[in-house]
Amino acid sequence: MVDMRRLHKNTGDLPKYSDLGDNDVSRDQHTRFGVNPLKLMGGFVVCLMGLSVLFSISVILKDFKSNSTWGVADARVLDVTPPRDLGQEDDSLGAFVNHQKKLQSSSVEHEDKLLNGLLSGQFDEDSCLSRHQVASYRKESPYKPSSYLISRLRRYEALHKRCGPNTESYKRHVANLKAGEKPEEASDCNYLVWVSFSGLGNRILTLGSAFLYALLTDRILLVDRGVDLDDLFCEPFPEASWLLPLDFPIIDQFKSLNQKSPECFGNMLKTSNGSSSSPYVYLHLVHDYDDHDKLFFCDQDQSFLQNVPWVIMKSDNYFIPSLFLMPSFEQELHNLFPEKETVFHFIGRYLFFPTNPIWGLITRYYNSYLAQADERIGIQVRVFDTRPGPFQYVLDQILACSLDNNVLPNINPNESFITSPRNRKSKAVLLTSLSSGYFEKIRDMYWEHPTVTGEVIEVFQPSHEGYQQTEKKMHHRKAWAEMYLLSLTDKLITSSWSTFGYVAQSLGGLNPWILYKPENETAPNPACTRAMSIEPCFHAPPFFDCKKRTGMDTGIVVPHVRHCEDMSWGLKLVNPTVDSVA
């Protein structure tokens, strides 16, 4: 008893059992049977600590397992909760759970990897990670592909597998092409060869246009890889390549083909009697095409191409709107796309998936800078002024469009900090431009001043290449990654006439605010307008009445083909219920 009292006098030592509510009798009983109460208490505490550690580990492992479905997104599980403000009294466990829910909702938007049946399930996942993982980064589309479109895509895939490169049919047709002869017998294997031409945005839009034309005419689409097409996009068709073999007989002639070539469709119409004995015909659908080339969009002249085994196409236009003006395609297009503004939305989501290296660029950037935000804003800036920027009038226009349409909040120049830190929302702004100047100005504006709404604005720019470098592989990789990142945002502002912006809005299913093209170095007022639809604009459509063989305004023929917001002579697809620009 003396020893125990001596211990009790040391305030740093463990308390006696009597201090914990036990009486002296029970203490004497434990001592009498050789059980040391201090050791017993210490062992009990150690056991509790061990159980706590084991429980924590099991919770972490369980959480890790449940979040490891998407390999690229696994690193998010290791993110820690943001630091709480001093004096915040919320429950720490509740805060952790809410943060994990936020991470999950931002990273796993929907589980439909086949996009409502749009995509085939016959692909190896590792060969193209983006095809199987993009659903975890993008909100589910409000648009659904028609059952007819799905069935036609499966039918096309079977045809491509039967007629594509290295098949017996392909080899026979190539042999005839080398000999300069047409096949003696009709075949269900006819080909459309798309020639790589122009900038990346144009290439994506024209390749989508070529695919739809191939679908409508039962041709096999083969693509000239050009400098880097095979580096940018995964193979879109299962068990068969869409890449034109490098030993294709006339591949070296592609660069020299133009509207003056004897094989050119327009020239052949001038000199032929309505049929062709050539094994191939060249379609010149570039912006400088003439009236005879534009007869491609007339039904009666399409018959010229029906029995031609090889059609070689070069274009820098999204020419799909004019296909919707052709009576022979009208019913088929209606069945494929009941919602007219979804054409490139579905074609783009079907055809264009970033290769694994580019998907790595996209996911690393998204996870690092965009995933945690409550809202993601995309701003795509294309300036046609050839002088070095940035330009104040362009910055003024971007801010006017963003602030006037409540895309971004205004700043409070009279305050130096946010007065109420609780429940504030965050917006991540992804700005793409060849110049870094606009990013720096907007970033500094929100860094130096709080917002009137209390929202936290973070501004990011993945790259600033300075100028367009059409022959540089890494430049195209970054451009494709940025288009795709813009398509993952919640709201989007784009620049007039820019195919870069068209691709992003259509892939994302986003109705953007379009910045009007500035004139006289002055920001337009209003700065921008809301797009009528998510579709791209056809910049150089024909204005021609095929029946009367006279000029006409093709933007008023049918209710679903209208003039573009950003280019008054261009054409774009809209849903027929749209009566005016939103």
Short mmCIF file of C-alpha atoms in Angstrom, two decimals, residues 47-534:
data_model
loop_
_atom_site.label_atom_id
_atom_site.label_comp_id
_atom_site.label_asym_id
_atom_site.label_seq_id
_atom_site.Cartn_x
_atom_site.Cartn_y
_atom_site.Cartn_z
CA CYS A 47 -5.68 -3.64 -27.20
CA LEU A 48 -8.02 -0.74 -27.89
CA MET A 49 -5.31 1.02 -29.89
CA GLY A 50 -4.60 -2.11 -31.93
CA LEU A 51 -8.27 -2.66 -32.71
CA SER A 52 -8.57 0.98 -33.77
CA VAL A 53 -5.61 0.65 -36.17
CA LEU A 54 -6.98 -2.60 -37.65
CA PHE A 55 -10.41 -1.01 -38.17
CA SER A 56 -8.88 2.02 -39.89
CA ILE A 57 -6.80 -0.17 -42.22
CA SER A 58 -9.85 -2.27 -43.15
CA VAL A 59 -11.87 0.88 -43.98
CA ILE A 60 -9.06 2.28 -46.13
CA LEU A 61 -8.58 -0.99 -48.00
CA LYS A 62 -12.29 -1.32 -48.58
CA ASP A 63 -12.47 2.26 -49.90
CA PHE A 64 -9.45 1.68 -52.14
CA LYS A 65 -11.03 -1.46 -53.60
CA SER A 66 -14.33 0.29 -54.30
CA ASN A 67 -12.60 3.17 -56.07
CA SER A 68 -10.16 1.16 -58.16
CA THR A 69 -12.52 0.40 -61.04
CA TRP A 70 -10.90 3.08 -63.25
CA GLY A 71 -7.15 2.63 -63.21
CA VAL A 72 -6.35 6.17 -64.24
CA ALA A 73 -8.50 7.65 -61.49
CA ASP A 74 -7.09 5.51 -58.66
CA ALA A 75 -4.73 8.23 -57.50
CA ARG A 76 -7.71 10.28 -56.40
CA VAL A 77 -8.29 7.94 -53.46
CA LEU A 78 -5.02 9.13 -52.01
CA ASP A 79 -6.18 12.75 -51.96
CA VAL A 80 -6.59 14.19 -48.48
CA THR A 81 -9.47 16.34 -47.34
CA PRO A 82 -8.92 20.07 -47.76
CA PRO A 83 -7.78 21.87 -44.58
CA ARG A 84 -10.63 23.20 -42.50
CA ASP A 85 -10.86 26.81 -41.50
CA LEU A 86 -9.88 27.55 -37.88
CA GLY A 87 -12.84 27.35 -35.53
CA GLN A 88 -14.86 25.12 -37.87
CA GLU A 89 -16.93 22.78 -35.69
CA ASP A 90 -18.13 20.18 -38.20
CA ASP A 91 -17.70 16.51 -37.44
CA SER A 92 -14.37 15.31 -38.85
CA LEU A 93 -15.68 11.89 -39.87
CA GLY A 94 -18.66 13.47 -41.62
CA ALA A 95 -16.34 15.87 -43.45
CA PHE A 96 -14.19 12.95 -44.63
CA VAL A 97 -17.21 11.02 -45.92
CA ASN A 98 -18.60 14.07 -47.72
CA HIS A 99 -15.23 14.69 -49.35
CA GLN A 100 -15.07 11.11 -50.59
CA LYS A 101 -18.58 11.43 -52.02
CA LYS A 102 -17.53 14.59 -53.81
CA LEU A 103 -14.49 12.83 -55.26
CA GLN A 104 -16.63 9.93 -56.42
CA SER A 105 -19.28 12.15 -58.01
CA SER A 106 -16.65 14.19 -59.83
CA SER A 107 -14.67 11.21 -61.05
CA VAL A 108 -17.34 8.61 -61.83
CA GLU A 109 -20.05 10.45 -63.74
CA HIS A 110 -21.74 7.38 -65.20
CA GLU A 111 -21.02 3.72 -65.76
CA ASP A 112 -22.26 3.29 -69.34
CA LYS A 113 -18.97 2.52 -71.07
CA LEU A 114 -20.71 1.57 -74.34
CA LEU A 115 -22.65 4.88 -74.46
CA ASN A 116 -26.14 3.38 -74.73
CA GLY A 117 -25.03 0.85 -77.33
CA LEU A 118 -23.25 3.34 -79.60
CA LEU A 119 -19.95 1.50 -79.14
CA SER A 120 -19.15 -2.12 -79.83
CA GLY A 121 -18.08 -4.24 -76.88
CA GLN A 122 -15.57 -6.23 -78.99
CA PHE A 123 -12.46 -4.27 -78.02
CA ASP A 124 -9.48 -5.05 -75.86
CA GLU A 125 -9.59 -2.51 -73.03
CA ASP A 126 -5.83 -2.02 -72.73
CA SER A 127 -5.42 -1.11 -76.40
CA CYS A 128 -7.51 2.05 -75.98
CA LEU A 129 -8.02 3.06 -72.36
CA SER A 130 -10.02 6.17 -73.25
CA ARG A 131 -12.81 4.15 -74.86
CA HIS A 132 -13.49 2.32 -71.60
CA GLN A 133 -12.65 5.07 -69.11
CA VAL A 134 -14.12 8.25 -70.56
CA ALA A 135 -17.49 7.52 -68.92
CA SER A 136 -15.84 8.19 -65.56
CA TYR A 137 -14.82 11.69 -66.64
CA ARG A 138 -17.82 12.89 -68.61
CA LYS A 139 -21.41 13.45 -67.57
CA GLU A 140 -23.90 11.17 -69.23
CA SER A 141 -25.17 12.67 -72.47
CA PRO A 142 -28.78 13.90 -72.47
CA TYR A 143 -28.99 12.56 -76.04
CA LYS A 144 -29.59 8.90 -76.87
CA PRO A 145 -28.56 7.25 -80.16
CA SER A 146 -31.42 5.85 -82.19
CA SER A 147 -31.75 2.09 -82.38
CA TYR A 148 -31.43 2.42 -86.14
CA LEU A 149 -28.08 4.22 -85.84
CA ILE A 150 -26.83 1.47 -83.55
CA SER A 151 -27.90 -1.27 -85.96
CA ARG A 152 -26.33 0.53 -88.93
CA LEU A 153 -23.03 0.92 -87.06
CA ARG A 154 -22.95 -2.81 -86.30
CA ARG A 155 -23.73 -3.52 -89.94
CA TYR A 156 -20.97 -1.20 -91.09
CA GLU A 157 -18.48 -2.86 -88.73
CA ALA A 158 -19.28 -6.26 -90.25
CA LEU A 159 -18.82 -4.83 -93.76
CA HIS A 160 -15.53 -3.20 -92.80
CA LYS A 161 -14.27 -6.46 -91.34
CA ARG A 162 -15.19 -8.29 -94.55
CA CYS A 163 -13.74 -5.70 -96.95
CA GLY A 164 -11.03 -3.87 -95.03
CA PRO A 165 -7.25 -4.00 -95.41
CA ASN A 166 -5.67 -7.44 -95.88
CA THR A 167 -8.93 -9.09 -96.89
CA GLU A 168 -9.22 -10.93 -100.19
CA SER A 169 -11.66 -8.35 -101.50
CA TYR A 170 -9.31 -5.50 -100.68
CA LYS A 171 -6.41 -7.26 -102.40
CA ARG A 172 -8.45 -7.83 -105.57
CA HIS A 173 -9.53 -4.18 -105.72
CA VAL A 174 -5.97 -3.00 -105.16
CA ALA A 175 -4.76 -5.25 -107.98
CA ASN A 176 -7.35 -3.72 -110.31
CA LEU A 177 -6.31 -0.23 -109.25
CA LYS A 178 -2.66 -1.01 -110.03
CA ALA A 179 -3.67 -2.24 -113.47
CA GLY A 180 -5.83 0.84 -114.04
CA GLU A 181 -8.95 -1.28 -114.48
CA LYS A 182 -12.41 -1.42 -112.96
CA PRO A 183 -13.60 -4.80 -111.59
CA GLU A 184 -15.45 -6.88 -114.14
CA GLU A 185 -18.20 -7.76 -111.69
CA ALA A 186 -20.06 -5.54 -109.24
CA SER A 187 -18.94 -5.90 -105.64
CA ASP A 188 -20.37 -4.95 -102.28
CA CYS A 189 -16.87 -3.81 -101.31
CA ASN A 190 -16.37 -0.23 -102.52
CA TYR A 191 -14.07 2.23 -100.84
CA LEU A 192 -13.86 5.85 -99.72
CA VAL A 193 -10.31 6.99 -99.04
CA TRP A 194 -10.03 10.10 -96.88
CA VAL A 195 -6.86 12.11 -97.49
CA SER A 196 -5.25 13.78 -94.45
CA PHE A 197 -5.35 17.49 -95.12
CA SER A 198 -5.43 20.82 -93.22
CA GLY A 199 -5.34 21.51 -89.45
CA LEU A 200 -6.40 19.09 -86.73
CA GLY A 201 -9.85 20.58 -86.08
CA ASN A 202 -10.65 20.51 -89.79
CA ARG A 203 -9.37 16.96 -90.11
CA ILE A 204 -11.59 15.70 -87.30
CA LEU A 205 -14.70 17.36 -88.76
CA THR A 206 -14.05 16.24 -92.33
CA LEU A 207 -13.22 12.70 -91.27
CA GLY A 208 -16.55 12.57 -89.43
CA SER A 209 -18.25 13.88 -92.57
CA ALA A 210 -16.52 11.27 -94.72
CA PHE A 211 -17.62 8.48 -92.38
CA LEU A 212 -21.27 9.52 -92.58
CA TYR A 213 -21.07 9.64 -96.38
CA ALA A 214 -19.50 6.16 -96.36
CA LEU A 215 -22.32 4.94 -94.11
CA LEU A 216 -24.94 6.39 -96.47
CA THR A 217 -23.38 4.88 -99.60
CA ASP A 218 -22.18 1.52 -98.17
CA ARG A 219 -18.51 2.28 -98.74
CA ILE A 220 -15.56 1.22 -96.62
CA LEU A 221 -13.81 4.22 -95.07
CA LEU A 222 -10.01 4.04 -95.18
CA VAL A 223 -7.97 6.92 -93.80
CA ASP A 224 -4.65 8.27 -94.95
CA ARG A 225 -2.65 8.56 -91.74
CA GLY A 226 -0.74 11.62 -92.96
CA VAL A 227 1.86 12.83 -90.46
CA ASP A 228 0.33 11.49 -87.26
CA LEU A 229 -3.29 10.35 -87.47
CA ASP A 230 -2.44 6.89 -86.13
CA ASP A 231 -0.70 8.61 -83.19
CA LEU A 232 -3.83 10.59 -82.28
CA PHE A 233 -6.82 8.25 -82.55
CA CYS A 234 -7.57 4.69 -81.51
CA GLU A 235 -8.87 2.27 -84.12
CA PRO A 236 -12.68 2.78 -84.14
CA PHE A 237 -13.79 -0.49 -85.77
CA PRO A 238 -13.40 -3.86 -84.03
CA GLU A 239 -11.15 -6.52 -85.55
CA ALA A 240 -10.24 -4.40 -88.59
CA SER A 241 -8.10 -1.33 -89.21
CA TRP A 242 -9.32 1.89 -90.77
CA LEU A 243 -5.78 2.93 -91.72
CA LEU A 244 -4.95 2.89 -95.39
CA PRO A 245 -1.96 0.54 -95.91
CA LEU A 246 1.26 2.38 -96.69
CA ASP A 247 1.73 0.39 -99.90
CA PHE A 248 -1.52 1.69 -101.41
CA PRO A 249 -0.76 2.12 -105.15
CA ILE A 250 -1.50 5.84 -105.55
CA ILE A 251 -0.70 7.07 -102.05
CA ASP A 252 2.23 9.14 -103.37
CA GLN A 253 -0.15 11.06 -105.64
CA PHE A 254 -2.40 12.33 -102.85
CA LYS A 255 -0.58 15.63 -102.35
CA SER A 256 -0.77 16.49 -106.05
CA LEU A 257 -4.48 15.80 -106.45
CA ASN A 258 -6.50 19.00 -106.95
CA GLN A 259 -9.53 20.30 -108.83
CA LYS A 260 -7.53 20.43 -112.06
CA SER A 261 -6.60 16.75 -111.90
CA PRO A 262 -8.11 14.65 -114.74
CA GLU A 263 -9.57 12.25 -112.14
CA CYS A 264 -11.34 15.11 -110.35
CA PHE A 265 -15.12 14.67 -110.07
CA GLY A 266 -15.84 18.19 -111.37
CA ASN A 267 -13.61 17.80 -114.40
CA MET A 268 -15.02 14.40 -115.23
CA LEU A 269 -18.57 15.75 -115.15
CA LYS A 270 -17.59 18.37 -117.71
CA THR A 271 -16.18 15.84 -120.17
CA SER A 272 -18.02 12.55 -119.56
CA ASN A 273 -21.45 11.30 -120.57
CA GLY A 274 -22.55 10.49 -117.02
CA SER A 275 -20.32 7.49 -116.33
CA SER A 276 -16.69 6.81 -115.59
CA SER A 277 -14.33 4.10 -116.78
CA SER A 278 -11.64 5.14 -114.30
CA PRO A 279 -10.95 2.83 -111.34
CA TYR A 280 -11.02 5.86 -109.06
CA VAL A 281 -12.49 9.36 -108.82
CA TYR A 282 -11.08 12.25 -106.84
CA LEU A 283 -13.52 14.43 -104.85
CA HIS A 284 -12.26 17.97 -104.31
CA LEU A 285 -14.39 19.34 -101.46
CA VAL A 286 -11.90 21.95 -100.28
CA HIS A 287 -13.02 25.54 -99.58
CA ASP A 288 -11.86 26.66 -103.06
CA TYR A 289 -13.99 24.11 -104.95
CA ASP A 290 -15.88 25.32 -108.04
CA ASP A 291 -19.48 24.93 -109.23
CA HIS A 292 -18.81 21.58 -110.90
CA ASP A 293 -17.18 20.16 -107.77
CA LYS A 294 -20.24 21.26 -105.77
CA LEU A 295 -22.47 19.07 -107.94
CA PHE A 296 -21.39 16.32 -105.53
CA PHE A 297 -24.34 17.54 -103.41
CA CYS A 298 -26.88 16.92 -106.19
CA ASP A 299 -28.71 13.60 -106.36
CA GLN A 300 -28.59 13.30 -110.12
CA ASP A 301 -24.81 13.71 -110.10
CA GLN A 302 -24.26 11.25 -107.26
CA SER A 303 -25.14 8.47 -109.69
CA PHE A 304 -21.81 9.17 -111.41
CA LEU A 305 -20.06 7.69 -108.35
CA GLN A 306 -22.22 4.62 -107.77
CA ASN A 307 -20.13 2.13 -109.75
CA VAL A 308 -16.71 3.62 -108.98
CA PRO A 309 -14.80 1.21 -106.68
CA TRP A 310 -12.40 3.82 -105.31
CA VAL A 311 -13.39 7.37 -104.31
CA ILE A 312 -10.55 9.54 -103.02
CA MET A 313 -11.71 12.53 -100.96
CA LYS A 314 -9.88 15.67 -99.87
CA SER A 315 -11.75 18.28 -97.81
CA ASP A 316 -11.34 20.90 -95.11
CA ASN A 317 -15.08 21.35 -94.53
CA TYR A 318 -17.74 19.88 -92.27
CA PHE A 319 -20.08 19.21 -95.20
CA ILE A 320 -22.74 17.14 -93.41
CA PRO A 321 -25.42 19.91 -93.39
CA SER A 322 -25.57 19.80 -97.20
CA LEU A 323 -26.09 16.01 -97.15
CA PHE A 324 -29.33 16.75 -95.28
CA LEU A 325 -30.52 18.77 -98.28
CA MET A 326 -30.26 15.78 -100.64
CA PRO A 327 -33.64 14.00 -101.14
CA SER A 328 -32.03 10.59 -101.73
CA PHE A 329 -30.47 10.65 -98.23
CA GLU A 330 -33.37 12.35 -96.44
CA GLN A 331 -35.21 9.34 -95.01
CA GLU A 332 -32.04 7.46 -94.08
CA LEU A 333 -30.64 10.49 -92.24
CA HIS A 334 -33.93 10.99 -90.41
CA ASN A 335 -33.85 7.38 -89.23
CA LEU A 336 -30.23 7.67 -88.15
CA PHE A 337 -30.61 11.03 -86.40
CA PRO A 338 -34.15 11.90 -85.29
CA GLU A 339 -32.57 14.76 -83.31
CA LYS A 340 -30.79 16.64 -86.06
CA GLU A 341 -28.31 18.47 -83.85
CA THR A 342 -26.76 15.23 -82.58
CA VAL A 343 -25.02 14.13 -85.79
CA PHE A 344 -21.42 14.93 -84.93
CA HIS A 345 -22.10 14.36 -81.23
CA PHE A 346 -22.63 10.66 -81.98
CA ILE A 347 -20.22 10.32 -84.89
CA GLY A 348 -17.48 12.01 -82.86
CA ARG A 349 -18.10 9.90 -79.78
CA TYR A 350 -18.09 6.79 -81.94
CA LEU A 351 -14.96 7.49 -84.00
CA PHE A 352 -12.57 9.64 -82.02
CA PHE A 353 -10.90 8.25 -78.92
CA PRO A 354 -7.47 9.52 -77.83
CA THR A 355 -4.64 7.01 -77.93
CA ASN A 356 -3.16 5.92 -74.60
CA PRO A 357 -0.31 8.52 -74.52
CA ILE A 358 -2.77 11.35 -75.18
CA TRP A 359 -5.29 9.90 -72.74
CA GLY A 360 -2.51 10.09 -70.17
CA LEU A 361 -2.09 13.82 -70.91
CA ILE A 362 -5.84 14.34 -70.54
CA THR A 363 -6.40 12.38 -67.33
CA ARG A 364 -3.31 13.67 -65.54
CA TYR A 365 -4.33 17.24 -66.21
CA TYR A 366 -7.98 16.66 -65.36
CA ASN A 367 -7.20 14.88 -62.10
CA SER A 368 -4.67 17.51 -61.05
CA TYR A 369 -6.60 20.69 -61.81
CA LEU A 370 -10.24 20.12 -62.71
CA ALA A 371 -11.61 17.10 -60.84
CA GLN A 372 -12.14 18.77 -57.46
CA ALA A 373 -14.04 21.83 -58.70
CA ASP A 374 -17.79 22.18 -58.22
CA GLU A 375 -18.06 23.47 -61.80
CA ARG A 376 -15.73 23.40 -64.78
CA ILE A 377 -15.71 26.27 -67.30
CA GLY A 378 -14.05 26.00 -70.71
CA ILE A 379 -12.90 29.09 -72.62
CA GLN A 380 -11.47 28.52 -76.10
CA VAL A 381 -9.70 31.54 -77.57
CA ARG A 382 -8.81 31.76 -81.26
CA VAL A 383 -7.50 35.12 -82.47
CA PHE A 384 -7.20 35.77 -86.20
CA ASP A 385 -5.03 38.88 -85.70
CA THR A 386 -1.57 37.88 -86.95
CA ARG A 387 0.26 40.32 -84.68
CA PRO A 388 1.67 39.05 -81.37
CA GLY A 389 -0.88 39.28 -78.57
CA PRO A 390 -2.47 39.44 -76.14
CA PHE A 391 -4.91 42.13 -77.24
CA GLN A 392 -6.93 44.18 -74.75
CA TYR A 393 -10.05 44.15 -76.91
CA VAL A 394 -10.02 40.34 -76.94
CA LEU A 395 -9.64 40.20 -73.16
CA ASP A 396 -12.47 42.71 -72.77
CA GLN A 397 -14.69 40.56 -75.00
CA ILE A 398 -13.93 37.35 -73.07
CA LEU A 399 -14.73 39.00 -69.74
CA ALA A 400 -17.86 40.70 -71.05
CA CYS A 401 -19.22 37.40 -72.36
CA SER A 402 -18.31 35.53 -69.16
CA LEU A 403 -19.69 38.11 -66.74
CA ASP A 404 -22.81 39.18 -68.67
CA ASN A 405 -23.97 35.57 -69.00
CA ASN A 406 -23.11 34.56 -65.42
CA VAL A 407 -20.57 32.05 -66.58
CA LEU A 408 -18.05 33.64 -64.20
CA PRO A 409 -18.70 35.91 -61.21
CA ASN A 410 -17.62 39.52 -60.98
CA ILE A 411 -14.88 40.59 -58.62
CA ASN A 412 -15.24 42.85 -55.59
CA PRO A 413 -12.47 45.46 -55.85
CA ASN A 414 -13.33 46.92 -52.42
CA GLU A 415 -12.69 43.73 -50.46
CA SER A 416 -9.43 41.93 -49.89
CA PHE A 417 -10.81 38.61 -48.66
CA ILE A 418 -13.94 36.47 -48.68
CA THR A 419 -16.01 37.36 -45.62
CA SER A 420 -17.80 34.00 -45.36
CA PRO A 421 -15.51 31.03 -46.05
CA ARG A 422 -18.19 28.40 -45.30
CA ASN A 423 -19.92 26.51 -48.13
CA ARG A 424 -18.13 28.42 -50.84
CA LYS A 425 -18.19 26.91 -54.32
CA SER A 426 -15.21 26.53 -56.59
CA LYS A 427 -15.00 26.96 -60.35
CA ALA A 428 -12.08 25.71 -62.41
CA VAL A 429 -11.55 27.64 -65.63
CA LEU A 430 -9.77 25.79 -68.44
CA LEU A 431 -8.52 28.32 -70.98
CA THR A 432 -6.99 27.24 -74.28
CA SER A 433 -5.10 29.68 -76.48
CA LEU A 434 -1.88 29.89 -78.44
CA SER A 435 -0.99 32.87 -76.21
CA SER A 436 -0.60 32.79 -72.43
CA GLY A 437 -1.58 36.45 -72.03
CA TYR A 438 -5.33 36.00 -71.58
CA PHE A 439 -4.85 33.24 -69.02
CA GLU A 440 -2.44 35.41 -67.00
CA LYS A 441 -4.78 38.42 -66.98
CA ILE A 442 -7.83 36.44 -65.89
CA ARG A 443 -5.86 34.41 -63.35
CA ASP A 444 -4.42 37.55 -61.78
CA MET A 445 -7.83 39.23 -61.67
CA TYR A 446 -9.27 36.43 -59.53
CA TRP A 447 -6.07 36.10 -57.51
CA GLU A 448 -5.92 39.77 -56.55
CA HIS A 449 -9.63 40.24 -55.77
CA PRO A 450 -12.38 38.12 -54.20
CA THR A 451 -15.59 37.45 -56.09
CA VAL A 452 -18.87 39.13 -55.19
CA THR A 453 -20.46 35.69 -54.82
CA GLY A 454 -17.77 34.25 -52.59
CA GLU A 455 -16.93 31.61 -55.20
CA VAL A 456 -13.30 30.55 -55.56
CA ILE A 457 -12.07 30.82 -59.16
CA GLU A 458 -9.00 28.92 -60.34
CA VAL A 459 -7.70 29.47 -63.87
CA PHE A 460 -5.56 26.97 -65.80
CA GLN A 461 -4.00 26.77 -69.25
CA PRO A 462 -2.42 23.47 -70.34
CA SER A 463 -0.19 24.89 -73.11
CA HIS A 464 0.63 28.07 -75.02
CA GLU A 465 2.36 27.08 -78.24
CA GLY A 466 2.60 30.63 -79.59
CA TYR A 467 1.56 29.74 -83.14
CA GLN A 468 -0.07 26.87 -85.01
CA GLN A 469 2.45 24.15 -85.86
CA THR A 470 0.59 21.86 -88.23
CA GLU A 471 3.48 19.46 -88.89
CA LYS A 472 4.62 18.96 -85.30
CA LYS A 473 3.48 15.73 -83.62
CA MET A 474 3.54 16.97 -80.01
CA HIS A 475 1.67 20.12 -81.04
CA HIS A 476 -1.16 17.97 -82.37
CA ARG A 477 -1.10 15.76 -79.28
CA LYS A 478 -1.55 18.80 -77.04
CA ALA A 479 -4.22 20.26 -79.33
CA TRP A 480 -6.24 17.03 -79.29
CA ALA A 481 -5.83 16.74 -75.51
CA GLU A 482 -7.07 20.32 -75.06
CA MET A 483 -10.09 19.79 -77.34
CA TYR A 484 -10.99 16.75 -75.30
CA LEU A 485 -10.49 18.53 -71.97
CA LEU A 486 -12.77 21.35 -73.15
CA SER A 487 -15.41 18.73 -74.01
CA LEU A 488 -15.33 17.56 -70.37
CA THR A 489 -16.35 20.97 -68.98
CA ASP A 490 -19.82 21.97 -67.77
CA LYS A 491 -20.06 25.29 -69.62
CA LEU A 492 -18.17 26.44 -72.68
CA ILE A 493 -17.24 29.69 -74.43
CA THR A 494 -15.80 29.33 -77.95
CA SER A 495 -14.45 31.58 -80.68
CA SER A 496 -16.12 32.29 -84.01
CA TRP A 497 -15.01 30.31 -87.04
CA SER A 498 -12.93 27.92 -84.93
CA THR A 499 -13.14 24.21 -85.75
CA PHE A 500 -11.21 23.61 -82.51
CA GLY A 501 -14.23 24.89 -80.58
CA TYR A 502 -16.70 23.04 -82.81
CA VAL A 503 -15.09 19.70 -81.99
CA ALA A 504 -15.13 20.38 -78.24
CA GLN A 505 -18.76 21.49 -78.12
CA SER A 506 -20.06 18.57 -80.18
CA LEU A 507 -18.11 15.90 -78.30
CA GLY A 508 -19.26 17.38 -75.00
CA GLY A 509 -22.87 17.93 -76.06
CA LEU A 510 -22.47 21.58 -75.02
CA ASN A 511 -24.36 24.60 -76.34
CA PRO A 512 -21.56 27.15 -76.13
CA TRP A 513 -21.54 30.90 -75.96
CA ILE A 514 -19.84 31.94 -79.20
CA LEU A 515 -17.62 35.02 -79.17
CA TYR A 516 -18.44 37.22 -82.15
CA LYS A 517 -15.56 37.93 -84.51
CA PRO A 518 -14.14 41.35 -83.53
CA GLU A 519 -13.96 44.12 -86.11
CA ASN A 520 -11.66 47.16 -86.08
CA GLU A 521 -9.87 45.97 -82.93
CA THR A 522 -13.00 46.61 -80.85
CA ALA A 523 -14.84 44.21 -78.58
CA PRO A 524 -18.32 43.58 -80.07
CA ASN A 525 -21.41 44.50 -78.09
CA PRO A 526 -22.92 42.09 -77.26
CA ALA A 527 -19.73 40.11 -76.86
CA CYS A 528 -21.20 36.70 -77.67
CA THR A 529 -24.34 34.74 -78.43
CA ARG A 530 -25.66 31.35 -77.35
CA ALA A 531 -25.37 28.67 -80.02
CA MET A 532 -28.57 27.32 -81.60
CA SER A 533 -27.26 23.77 -81.39
CA ILE A 534 -24.23 21.70 -80.51
#
